[in-house]
CSV table of C-alpha atoms in Angstrom, one decimal:
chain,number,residue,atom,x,y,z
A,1,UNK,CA,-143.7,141.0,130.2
A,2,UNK,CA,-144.5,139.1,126.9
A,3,UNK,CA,-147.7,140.3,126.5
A,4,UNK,CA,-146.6,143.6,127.2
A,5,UNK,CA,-143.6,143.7,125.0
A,6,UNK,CA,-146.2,141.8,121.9
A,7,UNK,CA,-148.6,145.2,122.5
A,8,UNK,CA,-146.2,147.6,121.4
A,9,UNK,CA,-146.0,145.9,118.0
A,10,UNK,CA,-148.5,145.8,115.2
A,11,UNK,CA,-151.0,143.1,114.9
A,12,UNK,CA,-149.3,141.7,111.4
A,13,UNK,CA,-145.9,141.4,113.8
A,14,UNK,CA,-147.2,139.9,116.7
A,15,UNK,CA,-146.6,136.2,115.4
A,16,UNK,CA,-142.9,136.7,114.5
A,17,UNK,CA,-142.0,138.7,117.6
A,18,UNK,CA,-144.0,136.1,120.3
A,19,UNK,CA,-141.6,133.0,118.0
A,20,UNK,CA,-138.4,134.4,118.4
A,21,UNK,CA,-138.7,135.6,122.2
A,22,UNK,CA,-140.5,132.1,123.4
A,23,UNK,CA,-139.1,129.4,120.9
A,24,UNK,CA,-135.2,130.0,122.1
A,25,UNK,CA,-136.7,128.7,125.2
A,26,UNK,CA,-138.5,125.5,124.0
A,27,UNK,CA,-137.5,122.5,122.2
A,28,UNK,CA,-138.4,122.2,118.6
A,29,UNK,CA,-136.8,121.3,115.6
A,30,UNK,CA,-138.1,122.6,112.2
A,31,UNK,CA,-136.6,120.8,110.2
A,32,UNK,CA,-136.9,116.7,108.6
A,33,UNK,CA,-134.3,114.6,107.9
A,34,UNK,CA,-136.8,111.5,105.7
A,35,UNK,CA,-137.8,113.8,103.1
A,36,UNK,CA,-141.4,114.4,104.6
A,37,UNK,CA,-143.8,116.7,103.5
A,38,UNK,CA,-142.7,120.5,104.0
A,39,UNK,CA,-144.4,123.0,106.0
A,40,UNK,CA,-145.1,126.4,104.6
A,41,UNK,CA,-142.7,128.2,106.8
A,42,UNK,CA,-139.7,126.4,106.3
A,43,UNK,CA,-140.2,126.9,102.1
A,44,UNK,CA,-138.0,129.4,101.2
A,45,UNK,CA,-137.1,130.6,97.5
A,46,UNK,CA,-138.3,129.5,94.3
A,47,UNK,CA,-140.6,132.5,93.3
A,48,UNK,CA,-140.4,132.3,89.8
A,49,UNK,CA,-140.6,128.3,89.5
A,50,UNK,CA,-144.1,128.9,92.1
A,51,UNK,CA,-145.3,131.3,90.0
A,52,UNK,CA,-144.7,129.1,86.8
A,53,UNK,CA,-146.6,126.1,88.1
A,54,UNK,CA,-149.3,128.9,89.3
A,55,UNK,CA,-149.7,129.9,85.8
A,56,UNK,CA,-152.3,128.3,83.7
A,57,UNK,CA,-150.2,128.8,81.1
A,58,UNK,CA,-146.5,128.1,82.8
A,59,UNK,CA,-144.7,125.6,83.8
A,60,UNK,CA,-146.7,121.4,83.1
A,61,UNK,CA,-144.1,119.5,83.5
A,62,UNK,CA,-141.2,119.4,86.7
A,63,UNK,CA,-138.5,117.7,86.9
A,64,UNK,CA,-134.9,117.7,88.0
A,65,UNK,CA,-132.6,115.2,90.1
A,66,UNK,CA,-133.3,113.7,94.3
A,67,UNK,CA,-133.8,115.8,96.7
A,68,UNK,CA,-133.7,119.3,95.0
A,69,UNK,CA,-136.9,120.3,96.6
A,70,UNK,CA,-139.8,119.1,93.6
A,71,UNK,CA,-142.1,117.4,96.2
A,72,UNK,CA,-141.7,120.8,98.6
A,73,UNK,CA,-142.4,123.1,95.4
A,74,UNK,CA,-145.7,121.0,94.4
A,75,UNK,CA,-146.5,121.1,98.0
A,76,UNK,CA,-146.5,124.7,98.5
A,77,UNK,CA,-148.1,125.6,95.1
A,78,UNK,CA,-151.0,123.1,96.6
A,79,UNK,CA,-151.1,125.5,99.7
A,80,UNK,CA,-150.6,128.7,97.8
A,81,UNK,CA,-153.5,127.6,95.2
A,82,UNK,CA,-156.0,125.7,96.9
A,83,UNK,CA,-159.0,128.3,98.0
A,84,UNK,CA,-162.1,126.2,99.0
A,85,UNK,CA,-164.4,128.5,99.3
A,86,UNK,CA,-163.7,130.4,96.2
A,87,UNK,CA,-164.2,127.1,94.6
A,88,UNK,CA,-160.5,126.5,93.7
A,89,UNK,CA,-158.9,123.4,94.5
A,90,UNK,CA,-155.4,121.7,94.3
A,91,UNK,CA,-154.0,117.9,94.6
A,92,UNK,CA,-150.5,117.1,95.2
A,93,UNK,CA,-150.8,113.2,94.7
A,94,UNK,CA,-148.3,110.4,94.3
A,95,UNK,CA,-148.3,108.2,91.9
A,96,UNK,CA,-144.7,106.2,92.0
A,97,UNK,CA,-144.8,102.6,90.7
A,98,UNK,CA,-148.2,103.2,88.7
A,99,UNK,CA,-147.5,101.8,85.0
A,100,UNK,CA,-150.9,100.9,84.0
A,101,UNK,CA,-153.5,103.8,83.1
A,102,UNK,CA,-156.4,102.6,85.6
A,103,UNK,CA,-154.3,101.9,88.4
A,104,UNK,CA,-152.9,105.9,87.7
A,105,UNK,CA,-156.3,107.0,87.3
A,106,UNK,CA,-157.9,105.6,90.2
A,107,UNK,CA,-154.8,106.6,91.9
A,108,UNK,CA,-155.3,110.3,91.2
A,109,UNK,CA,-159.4,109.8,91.7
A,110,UNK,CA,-159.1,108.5,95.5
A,111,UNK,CA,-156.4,111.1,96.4
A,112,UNK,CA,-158.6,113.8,94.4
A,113,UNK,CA,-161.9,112.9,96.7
A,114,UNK,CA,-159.5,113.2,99.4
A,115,UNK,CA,-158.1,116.0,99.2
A,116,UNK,CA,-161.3,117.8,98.4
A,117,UNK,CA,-163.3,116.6,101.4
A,118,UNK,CA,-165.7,114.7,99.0
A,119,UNK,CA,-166.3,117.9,97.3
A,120,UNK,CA,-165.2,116.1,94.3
A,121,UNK,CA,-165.9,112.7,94.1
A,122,UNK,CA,-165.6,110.7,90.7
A,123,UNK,CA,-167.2,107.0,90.0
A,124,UNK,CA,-164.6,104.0,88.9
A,125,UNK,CA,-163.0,105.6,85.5
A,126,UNK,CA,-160.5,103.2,83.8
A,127,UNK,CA,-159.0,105.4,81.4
A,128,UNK,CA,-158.5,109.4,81.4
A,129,UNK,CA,-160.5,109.7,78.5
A,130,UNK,CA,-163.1,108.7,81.0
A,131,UNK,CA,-161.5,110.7,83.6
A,132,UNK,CA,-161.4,113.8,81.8
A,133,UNK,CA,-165.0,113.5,80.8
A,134,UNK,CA,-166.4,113.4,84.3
A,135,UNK,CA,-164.3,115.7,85.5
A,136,UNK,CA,-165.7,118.4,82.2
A,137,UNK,CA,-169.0,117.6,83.7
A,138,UNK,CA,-168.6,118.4,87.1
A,139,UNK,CA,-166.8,121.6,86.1
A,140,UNK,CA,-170.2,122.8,83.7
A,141,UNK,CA,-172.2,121.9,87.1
A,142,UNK,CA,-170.1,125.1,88.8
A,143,UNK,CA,-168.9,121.5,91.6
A,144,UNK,CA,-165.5,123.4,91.2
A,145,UNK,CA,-164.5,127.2,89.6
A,146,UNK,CA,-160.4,125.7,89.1
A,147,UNK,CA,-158.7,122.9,89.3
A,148,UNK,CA,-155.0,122.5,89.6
A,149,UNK,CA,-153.5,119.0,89.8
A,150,UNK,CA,-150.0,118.5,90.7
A,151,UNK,CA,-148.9,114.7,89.9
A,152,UNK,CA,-145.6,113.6,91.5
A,153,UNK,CA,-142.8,110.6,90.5
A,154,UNK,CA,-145.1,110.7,87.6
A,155,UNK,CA,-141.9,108.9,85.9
A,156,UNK,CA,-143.0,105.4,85.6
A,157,UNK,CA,-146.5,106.0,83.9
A,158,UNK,CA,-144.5,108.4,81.3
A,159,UNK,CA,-141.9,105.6,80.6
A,160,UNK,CA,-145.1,102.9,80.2
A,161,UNK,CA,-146.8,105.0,77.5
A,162,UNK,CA,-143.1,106.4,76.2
A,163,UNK,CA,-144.5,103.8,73.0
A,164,UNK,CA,-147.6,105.6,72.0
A,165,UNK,CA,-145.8,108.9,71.9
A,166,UNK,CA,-147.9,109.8,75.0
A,167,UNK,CA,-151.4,109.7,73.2
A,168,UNK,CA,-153.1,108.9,76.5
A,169,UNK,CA,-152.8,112.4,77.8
A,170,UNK,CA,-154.5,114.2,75.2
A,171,UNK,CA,-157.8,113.9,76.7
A,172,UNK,CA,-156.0,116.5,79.6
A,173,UNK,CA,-155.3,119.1,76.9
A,174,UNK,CA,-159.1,118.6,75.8
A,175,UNK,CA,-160.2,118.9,78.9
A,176,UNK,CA,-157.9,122.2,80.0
A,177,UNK,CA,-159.3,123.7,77.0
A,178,UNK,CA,-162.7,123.6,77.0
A,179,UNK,CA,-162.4,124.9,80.7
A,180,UNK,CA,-160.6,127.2,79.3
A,181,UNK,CA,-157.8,126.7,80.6
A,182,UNK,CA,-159.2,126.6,84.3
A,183,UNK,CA,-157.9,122.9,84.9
A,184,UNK,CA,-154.3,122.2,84.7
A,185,UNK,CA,-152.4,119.4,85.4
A,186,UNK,CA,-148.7,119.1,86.0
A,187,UNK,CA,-146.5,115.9,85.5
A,188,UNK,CA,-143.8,116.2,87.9
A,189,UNK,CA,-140.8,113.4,88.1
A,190,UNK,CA,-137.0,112.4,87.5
A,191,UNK,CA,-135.3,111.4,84.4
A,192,UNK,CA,-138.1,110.3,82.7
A,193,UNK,CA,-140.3,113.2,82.7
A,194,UNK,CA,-137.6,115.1,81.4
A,195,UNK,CA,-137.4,112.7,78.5
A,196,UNK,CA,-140.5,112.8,77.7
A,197,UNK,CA,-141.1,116.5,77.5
A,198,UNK,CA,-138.0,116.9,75.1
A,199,UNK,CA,-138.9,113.7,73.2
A,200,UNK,CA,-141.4,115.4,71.3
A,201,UNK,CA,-142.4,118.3,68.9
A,202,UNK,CA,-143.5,121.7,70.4
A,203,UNK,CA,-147.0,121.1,69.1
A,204,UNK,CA,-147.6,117.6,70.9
A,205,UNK,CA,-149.5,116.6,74.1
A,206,UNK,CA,-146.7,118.2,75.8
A,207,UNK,CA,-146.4,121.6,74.0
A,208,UNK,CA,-150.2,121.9,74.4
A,209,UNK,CA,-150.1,121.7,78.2
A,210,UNK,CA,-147.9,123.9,78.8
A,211,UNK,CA,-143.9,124.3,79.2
A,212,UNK,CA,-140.9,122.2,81.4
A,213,UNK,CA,-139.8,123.4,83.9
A,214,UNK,CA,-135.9,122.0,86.0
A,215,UNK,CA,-135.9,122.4,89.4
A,216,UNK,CA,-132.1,123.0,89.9
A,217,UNK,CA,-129.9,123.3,93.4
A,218,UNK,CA,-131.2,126.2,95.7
A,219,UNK,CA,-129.2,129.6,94.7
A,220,UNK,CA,-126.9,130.4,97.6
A,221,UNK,CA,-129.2,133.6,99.1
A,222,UNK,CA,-132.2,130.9,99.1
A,223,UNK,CA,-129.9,128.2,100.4
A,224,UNK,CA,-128.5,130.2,103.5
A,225,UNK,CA,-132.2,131.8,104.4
A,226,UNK,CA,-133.4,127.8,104.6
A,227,UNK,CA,-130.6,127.3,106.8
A,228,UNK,CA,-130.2,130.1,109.7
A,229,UNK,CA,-133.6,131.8,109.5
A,230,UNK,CA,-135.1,129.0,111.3
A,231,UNK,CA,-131.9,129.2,113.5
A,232,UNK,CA,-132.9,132.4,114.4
A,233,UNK,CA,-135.7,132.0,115.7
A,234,UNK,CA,-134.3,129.1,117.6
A,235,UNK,CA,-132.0,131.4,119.5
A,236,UNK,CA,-128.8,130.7,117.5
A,237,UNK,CA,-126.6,132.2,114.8
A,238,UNK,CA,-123.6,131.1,112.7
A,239,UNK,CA,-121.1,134.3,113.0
A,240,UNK,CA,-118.4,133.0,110.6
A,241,UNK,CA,-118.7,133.6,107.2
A,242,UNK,CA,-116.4,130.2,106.2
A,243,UNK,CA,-118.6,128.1,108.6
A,244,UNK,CA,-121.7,128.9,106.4
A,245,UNK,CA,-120.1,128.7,102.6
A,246,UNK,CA,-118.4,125.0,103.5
A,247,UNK,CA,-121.7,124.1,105.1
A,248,UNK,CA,-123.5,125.0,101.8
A,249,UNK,CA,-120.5,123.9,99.8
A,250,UNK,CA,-120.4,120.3,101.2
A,251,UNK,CA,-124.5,119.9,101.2
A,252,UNK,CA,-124.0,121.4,97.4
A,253,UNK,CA,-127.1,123.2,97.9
A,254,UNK,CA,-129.6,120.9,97.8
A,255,UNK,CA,-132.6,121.3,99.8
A,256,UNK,CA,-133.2,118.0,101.3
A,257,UNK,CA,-129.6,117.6,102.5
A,258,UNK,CA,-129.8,121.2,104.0
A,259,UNK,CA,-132.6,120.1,106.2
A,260,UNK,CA,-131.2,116.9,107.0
A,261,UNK,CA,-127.6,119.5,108.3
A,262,UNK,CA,-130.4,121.7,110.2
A,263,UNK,CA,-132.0,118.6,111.3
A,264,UNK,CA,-128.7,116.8,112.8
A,265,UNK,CA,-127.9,120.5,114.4
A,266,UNK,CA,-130.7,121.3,116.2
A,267,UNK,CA,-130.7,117.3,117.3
A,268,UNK,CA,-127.6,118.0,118.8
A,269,UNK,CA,-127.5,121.5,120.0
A,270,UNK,CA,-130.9,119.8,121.9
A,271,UNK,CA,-129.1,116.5,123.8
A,272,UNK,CA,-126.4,119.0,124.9
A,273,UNK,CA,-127.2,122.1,125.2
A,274,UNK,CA,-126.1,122.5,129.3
A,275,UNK,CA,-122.3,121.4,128.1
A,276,UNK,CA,-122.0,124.9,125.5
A,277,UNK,CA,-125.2,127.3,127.1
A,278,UNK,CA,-125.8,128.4,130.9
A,279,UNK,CA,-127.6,131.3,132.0
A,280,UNK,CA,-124.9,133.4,133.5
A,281,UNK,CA,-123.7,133.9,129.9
A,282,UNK,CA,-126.5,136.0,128.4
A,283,UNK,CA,-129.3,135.7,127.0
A,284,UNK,CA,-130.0,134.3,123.5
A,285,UNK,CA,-129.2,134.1,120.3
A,286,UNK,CA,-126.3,132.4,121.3
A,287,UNK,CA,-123.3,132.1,118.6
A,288,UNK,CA,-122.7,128.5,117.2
A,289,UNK,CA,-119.1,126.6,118.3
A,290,UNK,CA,-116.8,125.4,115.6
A,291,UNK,CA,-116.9,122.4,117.5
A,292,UNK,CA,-120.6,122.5,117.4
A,293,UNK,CA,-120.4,122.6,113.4
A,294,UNK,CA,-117.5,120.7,112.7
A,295,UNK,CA,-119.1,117.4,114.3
A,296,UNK,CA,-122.2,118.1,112.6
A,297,UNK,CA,-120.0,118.5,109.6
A,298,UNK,CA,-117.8,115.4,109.6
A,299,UNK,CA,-120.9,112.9,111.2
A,300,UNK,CA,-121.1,109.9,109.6
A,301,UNK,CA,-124.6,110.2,109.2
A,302,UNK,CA,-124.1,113.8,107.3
A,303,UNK,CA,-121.6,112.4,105.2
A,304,UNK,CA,-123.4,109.2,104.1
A,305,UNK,CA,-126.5,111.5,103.8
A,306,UNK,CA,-124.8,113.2,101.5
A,307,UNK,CA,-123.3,110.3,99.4
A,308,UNK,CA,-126.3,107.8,99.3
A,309,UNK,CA,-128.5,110.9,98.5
A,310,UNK,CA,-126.0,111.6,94.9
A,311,UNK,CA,-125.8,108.3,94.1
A,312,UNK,CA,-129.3,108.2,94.3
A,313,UNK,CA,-129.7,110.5,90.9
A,314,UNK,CA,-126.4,108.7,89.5
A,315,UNK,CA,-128.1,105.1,89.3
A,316,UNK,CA,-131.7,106.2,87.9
A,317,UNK,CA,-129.9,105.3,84.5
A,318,UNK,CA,-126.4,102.9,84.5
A,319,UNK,CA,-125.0,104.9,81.5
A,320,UNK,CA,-125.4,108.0,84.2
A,321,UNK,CA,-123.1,106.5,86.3
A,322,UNK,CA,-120.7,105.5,83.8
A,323,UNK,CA,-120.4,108.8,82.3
A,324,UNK,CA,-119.8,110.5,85.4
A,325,UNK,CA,-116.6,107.9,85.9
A,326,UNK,CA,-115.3,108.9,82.8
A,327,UNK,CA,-115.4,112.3,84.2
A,328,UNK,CA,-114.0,112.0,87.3
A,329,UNK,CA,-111.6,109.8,85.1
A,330,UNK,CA,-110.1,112.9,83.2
A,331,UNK,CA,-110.4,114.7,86.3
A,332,UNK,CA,-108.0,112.8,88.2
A,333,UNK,CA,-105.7,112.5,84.5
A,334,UNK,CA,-105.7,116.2,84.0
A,335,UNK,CA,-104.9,116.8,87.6
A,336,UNK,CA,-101.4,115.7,87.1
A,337,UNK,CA,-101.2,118.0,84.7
A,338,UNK,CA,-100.6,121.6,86.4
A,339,UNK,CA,-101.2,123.0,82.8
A,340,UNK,CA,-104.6,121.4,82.2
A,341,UNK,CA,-107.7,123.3,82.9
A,342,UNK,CA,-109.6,120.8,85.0
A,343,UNK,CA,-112.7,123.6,85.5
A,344,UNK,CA,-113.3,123.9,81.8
A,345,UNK,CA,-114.3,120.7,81.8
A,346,UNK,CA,-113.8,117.7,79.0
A,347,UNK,CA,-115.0,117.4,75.2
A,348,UNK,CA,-117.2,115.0,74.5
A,349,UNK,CA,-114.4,112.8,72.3
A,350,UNK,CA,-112.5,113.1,75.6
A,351,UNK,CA,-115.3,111.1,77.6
A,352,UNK,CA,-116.1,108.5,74.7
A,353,UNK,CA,-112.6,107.7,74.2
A,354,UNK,CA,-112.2,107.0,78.0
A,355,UNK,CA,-115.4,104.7,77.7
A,356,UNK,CA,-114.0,103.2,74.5
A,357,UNK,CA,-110.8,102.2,76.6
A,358,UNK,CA,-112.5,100.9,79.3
A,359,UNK,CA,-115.3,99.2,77.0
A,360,UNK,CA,-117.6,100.1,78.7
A,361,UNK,CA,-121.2,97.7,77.9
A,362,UNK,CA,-124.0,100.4,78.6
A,363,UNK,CA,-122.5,102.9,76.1
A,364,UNK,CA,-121.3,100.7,73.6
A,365,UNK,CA,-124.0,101.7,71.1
A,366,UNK,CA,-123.9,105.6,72.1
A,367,UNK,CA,-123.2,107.7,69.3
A,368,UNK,CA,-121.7,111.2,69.7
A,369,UNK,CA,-125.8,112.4,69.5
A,370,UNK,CA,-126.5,110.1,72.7
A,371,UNK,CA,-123.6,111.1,74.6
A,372,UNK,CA,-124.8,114.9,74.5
A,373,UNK,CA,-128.0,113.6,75.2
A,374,UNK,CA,-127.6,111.8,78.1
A,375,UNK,CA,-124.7,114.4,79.6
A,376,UNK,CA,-127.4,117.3,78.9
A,377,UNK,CA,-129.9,115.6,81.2
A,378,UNK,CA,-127.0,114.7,83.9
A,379,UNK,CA,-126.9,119.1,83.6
A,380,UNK,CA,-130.2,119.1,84.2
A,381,UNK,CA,-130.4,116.4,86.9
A,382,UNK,CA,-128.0,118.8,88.9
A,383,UNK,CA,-124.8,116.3,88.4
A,384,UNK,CA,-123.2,117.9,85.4
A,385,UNK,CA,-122.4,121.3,84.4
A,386,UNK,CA,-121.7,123.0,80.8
A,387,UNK,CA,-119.5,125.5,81.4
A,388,UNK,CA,-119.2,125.9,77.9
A,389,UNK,CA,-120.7,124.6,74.5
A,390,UNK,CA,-119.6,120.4,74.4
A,391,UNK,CA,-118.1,120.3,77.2
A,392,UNK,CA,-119.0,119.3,80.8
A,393,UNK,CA,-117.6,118.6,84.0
A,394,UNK,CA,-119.3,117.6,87.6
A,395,UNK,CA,-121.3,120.3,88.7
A,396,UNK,CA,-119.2,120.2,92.3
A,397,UNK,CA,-115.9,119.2,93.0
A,398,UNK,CA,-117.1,117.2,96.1
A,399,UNK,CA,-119.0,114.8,93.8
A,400,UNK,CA,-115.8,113.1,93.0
A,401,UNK,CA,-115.4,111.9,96.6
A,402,UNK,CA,-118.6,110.0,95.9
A,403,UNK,CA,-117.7,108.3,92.4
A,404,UNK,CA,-113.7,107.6,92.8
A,405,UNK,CA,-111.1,109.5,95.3
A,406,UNK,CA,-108.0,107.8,92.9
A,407,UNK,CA,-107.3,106.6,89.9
A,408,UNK,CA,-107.1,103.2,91.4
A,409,UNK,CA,-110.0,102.8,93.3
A,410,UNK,CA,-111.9,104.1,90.5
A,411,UNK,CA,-110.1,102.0,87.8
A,412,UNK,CA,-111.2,98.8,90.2
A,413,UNK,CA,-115.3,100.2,90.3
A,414,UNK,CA,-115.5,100.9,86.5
A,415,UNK,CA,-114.2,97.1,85.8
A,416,UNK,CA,-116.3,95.4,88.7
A,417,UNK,CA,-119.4,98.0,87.6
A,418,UNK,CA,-118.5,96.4,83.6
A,419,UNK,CA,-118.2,92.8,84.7
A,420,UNK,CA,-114.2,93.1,83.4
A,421,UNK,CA,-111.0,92.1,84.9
A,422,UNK,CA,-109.1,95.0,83.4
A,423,UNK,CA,-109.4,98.3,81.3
């Protein structure tokens, strides 16, 4: 009956028909929960930050807070980009922890032989000077027609050479242009990456390689198509309306926690699927419960997903942290007012007076300058929002269940975070 039912379709449909009729009746789950790698078909959205990174002359340096997708979007413009047998190759490689230039060279030269089946295999280089150079060779030899290299948590090498205004890349814009522009590299990372692109004049290392680009929270039409398209295929479908906007309310759409929800719902949707579906009530897709959702929903292991995954991009920097208590501060201040406008969001002043009061160490050199600095990356981080000029607020209303719930509890964490007794 299948094959049957496949032959009335066209060959380009075939696929998608045969996975929605047989995968309702298998077990699979699409999704990951441990932040691993990403397949193609479960990469939804981000067209114009793909075709950026595509672009020889777009996007060469990525960045943006944990798990907003970076490592998926470097993955998939690998997959999109790499050709073989045109002579085109890609890289996605890690290089978190590496400080020293020869350990992030010979870093990027194993995972580049790798990656390339041998294809393109460098001797020991101990600088990128020397990196670039045999790489410019093997290009004039026609080894390889493009190269696109696409270096992740890149953050700790940038922060190492931070000293010598980043002087070490330069032999990467030498090497990009007398390719003509047929090798590019992109630095892809956190905090750091971020500092160092805006660190620096337009016509430095960085403004010759290219432009930034900030990977932000999923939009909410990319955010629901991650969530119930592989559903769909599954055999199920959320029918409420309210069920999906709390889902991607309370995961604030970000990526990774998305497929750690999907994850967790397909998991158990799996181990009990007899005690909500039986044959004598239809055939699929089958509607989701509210009690299905809500105990995915309010799982500890959701929740504390959720939490541990925040505070991960709050404690890259302790003056992060601090700041964002000082807003939740106000928050909780101003919500006692029924006059105040608590989605406006606070002055700066308004956040160094509250650090003033609470003398707070990590900030107590920060000038008016450094506080916009350093709120401006939490914007771009995805932790802060602007919603006007000088002022800021947190970019959802659920972050403030992570950093302090009350005045009191958070009082007691900004004085045990300062090493104080009181305010």
């Amino acid at each position: 009956v299948l094959a049957l039912y496949l032959s009335l379709h066209q060959i380009t449909e075939r696929m998608s028909a045969m996975l929605k009729c047989t995968l309702p009746f298998t077990i699979y789950n699409p999704f990951v929960h441990d932040g691993g790698r990403t397949a193609d078909e479960m990469f939804f959205g981000r067209t114009r930050e793909l075709r950026s990174i595509l672009d020889p002359n777009g996007a060469c340096v990525v960045y943006g807070g944990r798990q907003l997708g970076k490592t998926a979007l470097l993955a998939r413009a690998e997959s999109l980009f790499s050709k073989p047998q045109e002579g085109r190759y890609a890289a996605h490689i890690t290089t978190f922890r590496c400080r020293d230039e020869e350990q992030f060279v010979s870093k990027i030269t194993a995972a580049l032989k790798e990656r390339t089946s041998g294809k393109i295999n460098l001797t020991r280089c101990t600088t990128i000077a020397d990196f670039a150079a045999q790489l410019e060779a093997l290009f004039h030899k026609g080894v390889f027609r493009e190269l696109l290299l696409l270096i992740d948590e890149a953050d700790d090498f940038l922060d190492a050479i931070a000293s010598q205004n980043y002087a070490h890349l330069w032999p990467l814009v030498d090497l990009r242009n007398h390719t003509k522009r047929c090798f590019k590299i992109v630095l892809a990372g956190l905090h750091n990456v971020y500092r160092a692109q805006s660190a620096v004049a337009h016509n430095s290392v960085f403004g010759q390689l290219g432009t930034s680009l900030c990977v932000e929270p999923l939009s909410p039409a990319d955010a629901l198509q991650l969530l119930t398209r592989p559903l769909n295929y599954l055999g199920f479908r959320i029918n409420q309306l309210q069920h999906i906007e709390t889902i991607l309310t309370n995961t604030n759409y970000y990526p990774g926690i998305l497929q750690f929800f999907g994850y967790k719902l397909v998991e158990a949707m799996t181990t009990q699927y007899s005690r909500y579906y039986r044959a004598v009530g239809g055939n699929p897709p089958f509607a989701l419960t509210d009690e299905q959702l809500g105990a995915v929903m309010s799982s500890a292991d959701l929740n504390h997903s959720i939490h541990h995954k925040f505070r991960l991009s709050l404690e890259l920097d302790p003056r992060y942290y601090m700041i964002a208590r000082c807003v939740t501060m106000l928050h909780h201040l101003y919500e006692e007012d029924r006059s105040a406008l608590n989605w406006m969001g606070y002055s700066v002043q308004e956040i160094q007076q509250i650090s003033q009061e609470y003398d707070i160490h990590c900030l107590a050199s920060a000038d008016r300058r450094m506080y916009i600095l350093l709120m401006d990356e939490m914007v771009r981080m995805g932790i802060l929002s602007s919603p006007c000029e000088g002022r800021y607020r947190l970019r959802r209303s659920s972050f403030i269940d992570v950093i302090g719930r009350d005045l009191e509890t958070l009082d007691a964490e900004i004085n045990a975070e300062n090493g104080g007794d009181d305010a």
